[in-house]
Amino acid sequence: MPNDKLTTVDNNKVWLFDEKQLDDYTIFPDNTLTYDDSILDKSGDGALREGGAIHLLSAEAIALFTQYAGIGLILGSLPALSYPVYNVYLQMQGYQVASYSALMSLPWSLKIFMGIVSDCFPINGYQRRSYMMIGWFICAVSCGIMALSAFPSPYYKSEEVNNLPLANISEADQAKYINLNAPNSGGVFIMLSTLATIGSVMVAVSSDAMVVQYAQREPLCERGRIQTTCYVVRDSFRQLPSIIIGFCMNSYQYGGDFSWSITPTAIYAMLVVPSVVGFATALWYMVEERVERVSLHHYFRSFWQLVKLRVMWQLCSYNFFSNVFSFFDETVSNPMTSDWVQAQALNLQLFSVIGGLMGPVTMWALGKWALHWDWRSSIVISTFIWVGMRALVQLTCVWDVSRNQYAFLTGTMLMDQPMNVPFLFSAYASVEVADVGNEGLIYALTSSVSNLGYLFGPVMYKTVDSFFHVTRDDIRRDDTIVRWQATYCFLISYIVKIGALVFLVLLPRQKGHVQLLKRRGESSGFAGGLFIVLFFLVLIYALVTNALSFFESTYCLRIAGGNGCSV
């Protein structure tokens, strides 16, 4: 029987277990764990619950994949309409467009509450499939109403007056070619789009909980396989709307130069299809055992016991802080692309889609060959590759070594692929933490913490970059001083991104290490309570920053995602 007592070292260090235990507790498929029967199922293969891994081509697996395909289509469609439809086609004010974008992201900040509902209130005995069906019903009805409704006429009805200031257009031509009511006529579509987003989040939370259940049935040697496949499906289908919107909504009404285009209602009609298919597969093919409604007291008591465990607050701390640092970018990227590289809009869209399709390919490769890689060393290597590629692409452009748009866009397409490594590995860790019955809450909590971390990076880098002379007018000067200013912004970004590696001490090395930390790590009511308080403070911050986007006087604030308000 191996020694399962944790080695005590310097209190300032995060120490998972004595390295000598690796002889008995390893992460490789040809070894099993013998020190605790609760870690293994009866087959001794390292699965966390009975049932066995499902075949990826089985009906229930395909039913699950259709849920993620539909989620990907919603994610790729509704937020992407912000610029071409609401900003250009309807010529809404900046704060109105920002409000739309905020409403498309706001429901994703509330995943934890939907996870609680899914866990605690089964409908007809089903915790997951019932809420998938409700979510798809909401999506289908919302998108169906928008598809059957007449979308408002564009602000500019004729290409002859497109983008001309009103002062330069005669009153007769204004009456004939300008729809002055356009900026205020999209309210119903914004409301229905928000409802569709809420429905898709409901589906996503329920699907994530099902993924946890399926993943925990997989043996240790292949756990993460179905989870990776779901992400591959979601992100692959997420690119389809980008192709349609980029190429079919590119006439002058949308800010493009094509002679033809489709109407926004065509996009909404397209989204009815995955909603109906998702509803049908959840109804007929999704396999789920019936459960009794749980006591809320017992549920939250169990959740509290889990939150107090070191593995929980340590993993969530890693997810949050690593994302805050990793998504510290720079404000100079966009003006550099348009003014120095002079990339054409169509090429930007094309390379963006190709890069988006490369992401699922990268994740598929990781799911096939990297399930047993050491998470820490892999993230270190991928981070340095990521930063190195960014430096090569961006700094050669800053100093005019190469400003060829095709070389630059190819570089930008490739340079962010290494970030799929930390994304997948942190998601794998979340599966190891969840218990039976609280899968929806735990996975929603860990993913919400990660999402909240994304909010702070932009606030930080916009604040830092405001002290440098890298405005669009500065970039257009393109002198040595401006190039050095841009270089400083990029160097700060690279240093902060590498600084994210400091938090790797909070991430266990592999799935087995997470299980050992969960079972042998200490429990702290203070740490658990502090984590809950800080989580809700950050959540309130996210809600407030989204709310600031709704008002004309505050949407420009950096805290709300703007570039700063002029005094």
XYZ file of C-alpha atoms in Angstrom:
567
model
C 0.000 0.000 0.000
C 1.696 3.239 -1.016
C 2.059 6.074 1.384
C -0.873 8.411 0.684
C 0.107 11.075 3.160
C 0.945 14.345 1.512
C 4.469 15.581 1.944
C 4.549 18.843 3.870
C 6.956 21.470 2.600
C 7.246 25.220 2.557
C 3.758 26.662 3.099
C 4.367 29.197 0.366
C 4.614 26.478 -2.278
C 1.864 24.550 -4.004
C 2.916 20.939 -3.441
C 0.650 18.250 -4.830
C 2.265 15.039 -3.606
C 5.556 13.337 -3.045
C 7.179 12.563 -6.385
C 8.032 9.089 -5.003
C 4.349 8.231 -5.255
C 4.610 8.332 -9.042
C 5.831 4.722 -8.964
C 2.404 3.735 -7.681
C 0.263 6.547 -9.020
C 1.036 7.424 -12.610
C -0.713 9.105 -15.477
C 0.055 6.465 -18.065
C -2.430 3.909 -19.394
C -0.359 0.836 -18.555
C -0.577 1.525 -14.822
C -3.483 1.499 -12.395
C -4.109 3.083 -9.031
C -4.244 0.748 -6.077
C -4.281 2.959 -3.035
C -7.951 3.972 -3.057
C -10.818 1.988 -4.546
C -12.940 5.132 -4.719
C -10.707 6.451 -7.454
C -11.257 3.481 -9.738
C -14.297 1.710 -11.004
C -14.519 -2.052 -10.685
C -12.726 -2.615 -13.957
C -9.627 -0.913 -12.603
C -9.184 1.188 -15.735
C -9.329 4.565 -14.024
C -12.888 5.478 -15.037
C -14.629 7.691 -12.490
C -18.085 6.182 -12.947
C -19.613 3.059 -14.405
C -21.067 2.677 -17.870
C -18.025 2.504 -20.090
C -16.910 4.915 -22.797
C -19.440 5.490 -25.558
C -18.568 4.969 -29.209
C -18.093 8.277 -30.993
C -20.315 7.143 -33.866
C -23.142 5.860 -31.669
C -26.557 7.507 -31.814
C -26.229 9.065 -28.365
C -22.784 10.487 -29.184
C -24.041 11.972 -32.450
C -27.029 13.409 -30.565
C -24.595 15.133 -28.210
C -22.474 16.392 -31.098
C -25.541 17.921 -32.766
C -26.073 19.978 -29.618
C -22.567 21.409 -29.939
C -22.945 21.915 -33.678
C -26.037 24.023 -33.027
C -24.313 25.954 -30.253
C -21.430 26.669 -32.623
C -23.804 28.012 -35.281
C -25.500 30.318 -32.758
C -22.137 31.503 -31.397
C -20.845 32.161 -34.883
C -23.961 33.981 -36.092
C -25.632 36.329 -33.642
C -22.529 38.130 -32.262
C -21.089 38.379 -35.797
C -24.091 40.430 -36.971
C -23.072 43.317 -34.716
C -20.862 45.111 -37.249
C -22.430 44.440 -40.674
C -26.085 44.661 -39.612
C -26.395 46.915 -36.585
C -23.367 49.143 -37.087
C -23.371 49.553 -40.891
C -26.743 48.424 -42.268
C -28.863 50.208 -39.627
C -26.226 52.837 -38.726
C -26.953 52.536 -35.012
C -25.111 54.732 -32.544
C -21.959 53.328 -30.977
C -23.588 52.707 -27.610
C -26.461 50.860 -29.282
C -24.065 48.534 -31.099
C -22.128 48.035 -27.863
C -25.406 47.204 -26.116
C -26.143 44.521 -28.683
C -22.687 42.986 -28.238
C -23.104 43.087 -24.456
C -26.481 41.372 -24.642
C -24.991 38.612 -26.780
C -22.331 37.907 -24.126
C -24.289 38.645 -20.938
C -26.162 35.300 -20.716
C -22.849 33.450 -20.827
C -21.897 35.151 -17.561
C -24.930 33.538 -15.911
C -24.074 29.914 -16.748
C -23.653 29.016 -13.096
C -27.307 29.732 -12.320
C -28.477 27.669 -15.272
C -26.212 24.874 -14.065
C -27.909 24.935 -10.664
C -31.354 24.780 -12.281
C -30.308 21.848 -14.470
C -28.843 19.954 -11.503
C -31.650 20.577 -9.023
C -34.883 20.684 -10.995
C -35.198 17.694 -13.335
C -38.255 17.745 -15.583
C -39.996 14.392 -15.804
C -36.873 12.918 -14.229
C -34.430 14.303 -16.813
C -31.821 16.835 -15.727
C -30.213 17.528 -19.097
C -32.262 16.602 -22.134
C -35.326 18.487 -20.852
C -33.386 21.744 -20.657
C -31.760 21.088 -24.022
C -35.229 20.828 -25.525
C -36.437 23.978 -23.740
C -33.349 25.879 -24.893
C -33.764 24.798 -28.504
C -37.477 25.608 -28.384
C -36.631 29.158 -27.263
C -34.036 29.442 -30.046
C -36.369 28.068 -32.708
C -39.247 30.363 -31.769
C -37.030 33.467 -31.469
C -35.186 32.858 -34.737
C -38.391 31.792 -36.479
C -40.139 35.038 -35.571
C -37.151 37.045 -36.819
C -36.997 35.002 -40.030
C -40.672 35.633 -40.768
C -40.580 39.326 -39.844
C -39.724 42.095 -42.271
C -36.291 43.428 -41.392
C -36.049 47.251 -41.428
C -34.768 48.950 -44.563
C -31.096 49.974 -44.503
C -30.063 53.478 -43.528
C -28.606 54.089 -47.000
C -31.095 52.871 -49.605
C -28.881 53.742 -52.561
C -25.195 53.260 -53.255
C -25.088 56.788 -54.685
C -25.355 58.336 -51.207
C -23.607 55.578 -49.282
C -21.478 56.944 -46.402
C -22.170 60.572 -47.325
C -22.848 62.905 -44.372
C -26.437 64.118 -44.173
C -25.212 67.686 -44.609
C -24.034 66.775 -48.109
C -27.363 65.226 -49.139
C -30.284 67.337 -50.258
C -33.584 67.093 -48.407
C -35.214 65.554 -51.465
C -32.554 62.852 -51.674
C -32.743 62.303 -47.909
C -36.446 61.595 -48.170
C -35.814 59.247 -51.085
C -32.574 57.479 -50.169
C -32.138 57.787 -46.377
C -34.057 55.795 -43.761
C -33.725 58.056 -40.731
C -35.683 55.591 -38.585
C -33.231 52.745 -39.212
C -31.034 53.305 -36.100
C -34.059 52.954 -33.820
C -35.859 50.135 -35.622
C -33.857 47.088 -34.543
C -35.094 46.802 -30.954
C -37.363 43.792 -31.513
C -34.611 41.873 -33.302
C -32.136 42.662 -30.519
C -34.602 41.402 -27.902
C -35.311 38.194 -29.825
C -31.586 37.644 -30.455
C -31.031 37.923 -26.706
C -33.718 35.298 -26.078
C -32.094 33.004 -28.643
C -28.750 33.468 -26.872
C -30.326 32.582 -23.522
C -31.731 29.426 -25.094
C -28.348 28.468 -26.524
C -26.668 28.992 -23.142
C -29.259 26.707 -21.561
C -28.392 24.057 -24.149
C -24.655 24.602 -23.637
C -24.837 24.199 -19.856
C -26.901 21.007 -20.115
C -24.627 19.628 -22.846
C -21.509 20.396 -20.796
C -22.981 18.456 -17.879
C -23.621 15.490 -20.182
C -20.039 15.714 -21.441
C -18.770 15.504 -17.860
C -20.849 12.368 -17.288
C -19.654 10.741 -20.511
C -16.029 11.769 -19.937
C -15.991 10.333 -16.420
C -17.095 6.989 -17.879
C -13.982 6.910 -20.069
C -10.914 5.028 -18.808
C -7.988 7.102 -17.668
C -6.002 6.330 -20.819
C -8.577 8.028 -23.085
C -10.471 10.407 -20.817
C -10.851 13.681 -22.672
C -11.650 12.057 -26.007
C -15.365 12.875 -26.167
C -14.767 16.256 -24.535
C -12.272 17.206 -27.236
C -14.570 15.952 -29.988
C -17.383 18.177 -28.717
C -15.120 21.229 -28.861
C -13.951 20.262 -32.349
C -17.560 20.016 -33.545
C -18.586 23.277 -31.891
C -15.688 25.333 -33.218
C -15.927 23.811 -36.700
C -19.589 24.714 -37.082
C -18.867 28.109 -35.563
C -16.978 29.031 -38.728
C -19.851 28.316 -41.115
C -21.750 31.538 -40.263
C -18.518 33.504 -40.674
C -18.252 32.246 -44.242
C -21.886 33.045 -45.002
C -21.836 36.471 -43.346
C -18.456 37.373 -44.817
C -19.313 36.503 -48.399
C -23.091 36.876 -48.553
C -23.408 40.107 -46.572
C -20.773 42.113 -48.383
C -22.760 44.603 -50.470
C -22.632 48.371 -49.922
C -25.422 48.134 -47.299
C -23.065 46.106 -45.101
C -19.908 48.072 -45.827
C -18.661 45.842 -48.662
C -18.358 46.151 -52.412
C -20.330 43.188 -53.760
C -23.274 43.859 -56.057
C -25.499 41.347 -54.254
C -26.233 40.225 -50.703
C -28.718 38.354 -48.546
C -30.989 39.921 -45.942
C -30.442 39.442 -42.186
C -33.619 37.366 -42.034
C -31.844 34.683 -44.088
C -29.377 34.207 -41.227
C -32.200 33.902 -38.712
C -33.954 31.367 -40.948
C -30.731 29.372 -41.146
C -30.580 29.194 -37.329
C -34.027 27.624 -37.122
C -32.609 24.442 -38.687
C -30.051 23.548 -35.959
C -32.617 24.495 -33.318
C -35.123 21.988 -34.683
C -32.460 19.309 -35.237
C -31.060 19.832 -31.731
C -34.548 19.558 -30.234
C -35.263 16.356 -32.163
C -31.993 14.605 -31.293
C -32.342 15.548 -27.623
C -35.870 14.130 -27.632
C -35.269 10.872 -29.518
C -31.590 9.959 -29.247
C -30.156 11.506 -26.080
C -29.719 8.775 -23.452
C -30.141 9.868 -19.845
C -31.159 8.055 -16.692
C -34.115 9.397 -14.760
C -33.268 10.930 -11.398
C -35.224 12.162 -8.415
C -35.262 15.819 -7.523
C -32.508 16.507 -5.010
C -32.843 18.409 -1.773
C -31.496 21.933 -2.200
C -30.043 21.768 1.306
C -28.163 18.565 0.493
C -27.124 19.904 -2.928
C -25.617 23.141 -1.655
C -24.061 21.408 1.327
C -22.330 19.001 -1.049
C -21.279 21.926 -3.233
C -19.877 23.763 -0.211
C -17.846 20.716 0.805
C -16.398 20.595 -2.703
C -15.659 24.327 -2.870
C -13.717 24.100 0.384
C -11.361 21.575 -1.158
C -8.038 22.917 -2.273
C -8.402 21.357 -5.720
C -11.459 23.469 -6.465
C -10.286 26.925 -5.517
C -6.774 26.210 -6.751
C -7.978 25.158 -10.203
C -10.390 28.099 -10.489
C -7.640 30.491 -9.441
C -5.461 29.154 -12.226
C -8.247 29.463 -14.803
C -8.935 33.070 -13.854
C -5.443 34.500 -13.474
C -3.896 32.666 -16.406
C -6.608 34.051 -18.695
C -6.239 37.580 -17.319
C -2.545 37.534 -18.210
C -2.812 35.504 -21.414
C -5.389 37.853 -22.941
C -3.378 40.984 -22.258
C -3.056 42.132 -25.867
C -2.390 45.556 -27.413
C -4.527 48.315 -28.905
C -2.127 48.908 -31.784
C -2.957 45.649 -33.614
C -6.078 46.801 -35.459
C -4.782 50.161 -36.766
C -1.509 48.473 -37.711
C -3.404 45.902 -39.788
C -5.459 48.500 -41.636
C -2.892 51.308 -42.038
C 0.506 49.598 -42.242
C -0.417 46.235 -43.741
C -3.431 47.686 -45.596
C -5.161 44.314 -45.478
C -8.310 44.127 -47.581
C -11.549 43.359 -45.762
C -12.274 40.272 -47.852
C -8.812 38.852 -47.187
C -9.215 39.544 -43.482
C -12.447 37.578 -43.486
C -10.982 34.738 -45.538
C -7.891 34.247 -43.382
C -9.986 34.595 -40.226
C -12.182 31.711 -41.366
C -9.182 29.558 -42.321
C -7.585 30.269 -38.949
C -10.850 29.438 -37.232
C -10.965 26.086 -39.013
C -7.379 25.330 -38.029
C -8.349 25.564 -34.358
C -10.524 22.421 -34.428
C -7.789 20.589 -36.351
C -5.305 21.523 -33.627
C -7.700 20.387 -30.905
C -8.349 17.111 -32.728
C -4.609 16.447 -32.847
C -4.283 17.237 -29.140
C -7.185 14.939 -28.323
C -5.582 12.121 -30.304
C -1.954 12.387 -29.206
C -1.745 14.676 -26.161
C -4.148 13.177 -23.617
C -1.192 12.044 -21.484
C 1.156 14.944 -21.988
C 2.353 16.730 -18.886
C 0.047 19.755 -18.706
C 2.554 22.127 -17.154
C 5.495 21.515 -19.473
C 3.177 21.476 -22.505
C 1.703 24.857 -21.578
C 5.178 26.314 -21.003
C 6.344 25.165 -24.436
C 3.162 26.265 -26.211
C 3.263 29.688 -24.534
C 6.814 30.406 -25.667
C 5.956 29.226 -29.188
C 2.861 31.455 -29.114
C 4.745 34.546 -27.957
C 7.614 33.852 -30.358
C 5.268 33.610 -33.326
C 3.481 36.811 -32.323
C 6.788 38.651 -32.010
C 7.958 37.419 -35.416
C 4.750 38.465 -37.169
C 4.086 41.726 -35.361
C 7.528 43.242 -34.864
C 8.599 42.595 -38.458
C 5.531 44.558 -39.472
C 6.221 47.383 -37.008
C 9.728 47.917 -38.361
C 8.684 47.476 -42.006
C 10.726 44.318 -42.539
C 7.638 42.825 -44.147
C 4.212 44.365 -44.554
C 2.923 42.058 -47.231
C -0.705 41.456 -46.329
C -0.671 37.769 -47.279
C 2.433 37.032 -45.204
C 1.020 39.008 -42.284
C -2.428 37.400 -42.431
C -0.889 33.936 -42.715
C 1.132 34.672 -39.600
C -1.868 35.936 -37.650
C -3.795 32.858 -38.772
C -1.141 30.543 -37.319
C 0.154 32.384 -34.287
C -2.755 31.778 -31.893
C -3.069 28.017 -32.499
C -0.779 27.094 -29.553
C -3.346 28.577 -27.158
C -5.570 25.560 -27.738
C -3.197 23.672 -25.438
C -3.985 25.516 -22.163
C -7.657 25.771 -23.127
C -8.090 22.012 -23.511
C -5.923 21.006 -20.574
C -7.771 23.253 -18.119
C -11.059 21.837 -19.454
C -9.791 18.298 -18.864
C -9.046 19.203 -15.252
C -12.610 20.429 -14.692
C -14.014 16.980 -15.518
C -11.927 15.419 -12.757
C -13.374 17.737 -10.110
C -17.134 17.309 -10.649
C -19.144 14.900 -8.497
C -22.242 12.943 -9.421
C -25.248 15.267 -9.416
C -23.478 18.631 -9.591
C -21.891 18.331 -13.040
C -23.845 21.297 -14.408
C -22.843 23.638 -11.601
C -19.178 22.630 -11.368
C -18.448 22.762 -15.088
C -20.378 26.020 -15.423
C -18.455 27.470 -12.487
C -15.000 26.549 -13.771
C -15.786 27.728 -17.301
C -17.403 30.939 -15.997
C -14.286 31.710 -13.987
C -12.260 31.311 -17.181
C -14.657 33.539 -19.123
C -14.538 36.218 -16.440
C -10.761 36.208 -16.714
C -11.120 37.242 -20.361
C -12.794 40.500 -19.276
C -9.874 41.867 -17.294
C -7.174 41.502 -19.930
C -8.699 44.115 -22.294
C -9.292 46.552 -19.428
C -5.652 46.223 -18.380
C -4.037 46.579 -21.787
C -6.278 49.448 -22.882
C -5.314 51.294 -19.715
C -1.592 50.617 -20.175
C -1.569 51.430 -23.892
C -3.348 54.738 -23.269
C -0.006 56.054 -21.994
C 1.641 55.448 -25.385
C 1.238 57.376 -28.625
C -0.369 54.650 -30.724
C -3.609 56.236 -31.886
C -4.688 55.799 -35.487
C -3.290 59.238 -36.357
C 0.031 58.267 -34.765
C 0.153 55.001 -36.708
C -0.433 56.878 -39.955
C 2.658 59.021 -39.241
C 4.765 55.846 -39.247
C 7.974 57.445 -38.010
C 10.662 55.991 -35.753
C 9.096 57.399 -32.595
C 5.739 55.773 -33.356
C 7.415 52.471 -34.189
C 9.176 52.455 -30.826
C 5.909 53.315 -29.074
C 4.206 50.380 -30.812
C 7.154 48.130 -29.961
C 6.836 49.001 -26.275
C 3.145 48.030 -26.361
C 3.951 44.693 -27.963
C 6.851 43.957 -25.605
C 4.680 44.653 -22.561
C 2.072 42.298 -23.977
C 4.651 39.540 -24.507
C 6.057 39.913 -20.990
C 2.606 39.746 -19.408
C 1.662 36.683 -21.470
C 4.822 34.892 -20.368
C 4.027 36.047 -16.834
C 0.899 33.885 -16.975
C 3.206 30.887 -16.561
C 3.724 31.881 -12.928
C 0.249 30.533 -12.187
C 1.105 27.074 -13.539
C 1.991 26.046 -9.976
C -1.781 26.060 -9.381
C -2.493 23.572 -12.191
C -1.878 19.876 -11.448
C 0.315 18.053 -13.918
C -2.269 15.566 -15.208
C -5.673 13.972 -14.583
C -4.354 11.578 -11.957
C -2.754 14.439 -10.061
C -6.106 16.255 -9.956
C -7.745 13.163 -8.466
C -5.027 12.799 -5.864
C -5.296 16.467 -4.924
C -9.080 16.151 -4.664
C -8.836 13.187 -2.309
C -5.745 14.131 -0.331
C -5.730 17.935 -0.467
C -6.720 19.948 2.559
C -10.113 21.550 3.097
C -10.452 25.215 4.069
C -13.714 26.975 4.829
C -11.946 30.329 4.722
C -10.441 29.685 1.277
C -13.733 28.336 -0.045
C -15.684 31.292 1.325
C -13.143 33.755 -0.043
C -13.363 32.102 -3.453
C -17.169 32.353 -3.516
C -17.109 36.013 -2.438
C -14.473 36.942 -5.016
C -16.296 35.027 -7.743
C -19.517 36.931 -7.170
C -17.655 40.240 -6.947
C -16.057 39.543 -10.321
C -19.432 38.409 -11.680
C -21.027 41.659 -10.503
C -18.170 43.523 -12.165
C -18.915 41.680 -15.415
C -22.608 42.525 -15.183
C -21.866 46.186 -14.438
C -19.420 46.509 -17.333
C -22.029 45.004 -19.640
C -24.663 47.380 -18.279
C -22.393 50.380 -18.913
C -22.485 49.472 -22.599
C -26.212 50.209 -22.683
C -25.843 53.961 -22.165
C -24.514 56.593 -24.528
C -22.585 58.411 -21.795
C -20.712 55.335 -20.511
C -20.270 52.846 -23.365
C -16.982 54.482 -24.382
C -15.360 53.832 -20.974
C -12.470 51.377 -21.012
C -14.118 49.425 -18.202
C -17.048 48.875 -20.576
C -14.781 47.720 -23.405
C -14.488 51.111 -25.111
C -11.400 53.088 -26.004
C -11.939 55.816 -23.436
C -14.262 58.798 -23.363
C -13.083 62.249 -24.328
C -13.567 64.822 -21.606
